[in-house]
Amino acid sequence: MNEDECEAAGIDPVAVKKLLSRQERLLRDMDKAGIRLFCGSCNSLRPIDGDRQLILATFAASNTEGGDGSAAICDDGLMRGEE
């Protein structure tokens, strides 16, 4: 968890740590079930193996984003991802 970045964003690092833990637990459970999370133009759950383009379910969420996931440490020392 990036505490400096949380503070720079004005977001409680403790809340981020708790949410991150829940997210990691959910993703482990999804992995065991053979399901991956796909966020992009259509937020969806998809199979890990086989026909990976099959959409098992879609979900409405305004706080997801797709992209290549690139990230870097910037000149100010904080980690930022693509826009």
mmCIF file of C-alpha atoms in Angstrom:
data_model
loop_
_atom_site.group_PDB
_atom_site.id
_atom_site.type_symbol
_atom_site.label_atom_id
_atom_site.label_comp_id
_atom_site.label_asym_id
_atom_site.label_seq_id
_atom_site.Cartn_x
_atom_site.Cartn_y
_atom_site.Cartn_z
ATOM 1 C CA MET A 1 0.000 0.000 0.000
ATOM 2 C CA ASN A 2 1.279 3.472 -0.857
ATOM 3 C CA GLU A 3 0.679 5.589 2.229
ATOM 4 C CA ASP A 4 2.291 8.761 0.816
ATOM 5 C CA GLU A 5 0.030 8.584 -2.238
ATOM 6 C CA CYS A 6 -3.056 8.083 -0.046
ATOM 7 C CA GLU A 7 -2.161 11.148 1.974
ATOM 8 C CA ALA A 8 -1.442 13.166 -1.211
ATOM 9 C CA ALA A 9 -4.936 12.235 -2.430
ATOM 10 C CA GLY A 10 -6.516 13.117 0.916
ATOM 11 C CA ILE A 11 -7.708 9.539 1.452
ATOM 12 C CA ASP A 12 -7.386 7.700 4.754
ATOM 13 C CA PRO A 13 -4.606 5.084 4.394
ATOM 14 C CA VAL A 14 -6.286 2.845 6.992
ATOM 15 C CA ALA A 15 -9.467 2.719 4.888
ATOM 16 C CA VAL A 16 -7.400 1.905 1.786
ATOM 17 C CA LYS A 17 -5.589 -0.909 3.623
ATOM 18 C CA LYS A 18 -8.900 -2.451 4.751
ATOM 19 C CA LEU A 19 -10.425 -2.219 1.256
ATOM 20 C CA LEU A 20 -7.265 -3.613 -0.328
ATOM 21 C CA SER A 21 -7.376 -6.605 1.998
ATOM 22 C CA ARG A 22 -11.015 -7.291 1.087
ATOM 23 C CA GLN A 23 -10.224 -6.932 -2.635
ATOM 24 C CA GLU A 24 -7.257 -9.314 -2.415
ATOM 25 C CA ARG A 25 -9.389 -11.877 -0.560
ATOM 26 C CA LEU A 26 -12.119 -11.624 -3.207
ATOM 27 C CA LEU A 27 -9.610 -12.012 -6.051
ATOM 28 C CA ARG A 28 -8.098 -15.118 -4.394
ATOM 29 C CA ASP A 29 -11.594 -16.618 -4.123
ATOM 30 C CA MET A 30 -12.291 -15.748 -7.766
ATOM 31 C CA ASP A 31 -8.995 -17.357 -8.814
ATOM 32 C CA LYS A 32 -9.928 -20.579 -6.999
ATOM 33 C CA ALA A 33 -13.253 -20.559 -8.889
ATOM 34 C CA GLY A 34 -11.491 -19.993 -12.231
ATOM 35 C CA ILE A 35 -12.804 -16.438 -12.668
ATOM 36 C CA ARG A 36 -10.938 -13.236 -13.523
ATOM 37 C CA LEU A 37 -11.980 -9.601 -13.207
ATOM 38 C CA PHE A 38 -11.958 -7.649 -16.483
ATOM 39 C CA CYS A 39 -12.417 -3.897 -16.376
ATOM 40 C CA GLY A 40 -12.696 -1.887 -19.538
ATOM 41 C CA SER A 41 -15.572 -0.852 -21.750
ATOM 42 C CA CYS A 42 -17.644 -3.626 -20.158
ATOM 43 C CA ASN A 43 -16.895 -4.456 -16.522
ATOM 44 C CA SER A 44 -17.183 -8.212 -16.426
ATOM 45 C CA LEU A 45 -16.245 -11.527 -14.887
ATOM 46 C CA ARG A 46 -14.533 -13.884 -17.326
ATOM 47 C CA PRO A 47 -13.015 -17.360 -17.269
ATOM 48 C CA ILE A 48 -9.280 -17.673 -16.570
ATOM 49 C CA ASP A 49 -8.911 -20.628 -18.963
ATOM 50 C CA GLY A 50 -10.573 -21.716 -22.174
ATOM 51 C CA ASP A 51 -12.539 -19.074 -24.092
ATOM 52 C CA ARG A 52 -11.338 -16.081 -22.084
ATOM 53 C CA GLN A 53 -13.618 -13.717 -24.012
ATOM 54 C CA LEU A 54 -16.787 -15.281 -22.611
ATOM 55 C CA ILE A 55 -18.556 -12.851 -20.296
ATOM 56 C CA LEU A 56 -19.831 -14.743 -17.270
ATOM 57 C CA ALA A 57 -21.453 -11.659 -15.761
ATOM 58 C CA THR A 58 -21.345 -7.875 -16.085
ATOM 59 C CA PHE A 59 -21.527 -5.350 -13.287
ATOM 60 C CA ALA A 60 -22.216 -1.660 -13.073
ATOM 61 C CA ALA A 61 -19.420 0.335 -11.470
ATOM 62 C CA SER A 62 -18.360 3.869 -12.153
ATOM 63 C CA ASN A 63 -15.025 3.501 -10.360
ATOM 64 C CA THR A 64 -13.314 0.985 -12.661
ATOM 65 C CA GLU A 65 -11.074 1.610 -15.616
ATOM 66 C CA GLY A 66 -9.253 -0.420 -18.244
ATOM 67 C CA GLY A 67 -5.946 0.242 -19.926
ATOM 68 C CA ASP A 68 -2.524 -1.329 -19.955
ATOM 69 C CA GLY A 69 -1.900 -0.621 -16.279
ATOM 70 C CA SER A 70 1.427 1.133 -16.703
ATOM 71 C CA ALA A 71 2.814 2.892 -13.633
ATOM 72 C CA ALA A 72 5.982 4.758 -12.657
ATOM 73 C CA ILE A 73 7.543 6.703 -9.824
ATOM 74 C CA CYS A 74 7.320 10.389 -10.786
ATOM 75 C CA ASP A 75 9.712 13.272 -10.112
ATOM 76 C CA ASP A 76 7.974 14.014 -6.789
ATOM 77 C CA GLY A 77 8.572 10.425 -5.640
ATOM 78 C CA LEU A 78 4.893 9.386 -5.807
ATOM 79 C CA MET A 79 3.675 6.443 -7.906
ATOM 80 C CA ARG A 80 1.238 7.316 -10.692
ATOM 81 C CA GLY A 81 -0.448 5.270 -13.409
ATOM 82 C CA GLU A 82 -1.614 6.083 -16.897
ATOM 83 C CA GLU A 83 -4.492 8.522 -17.374
#
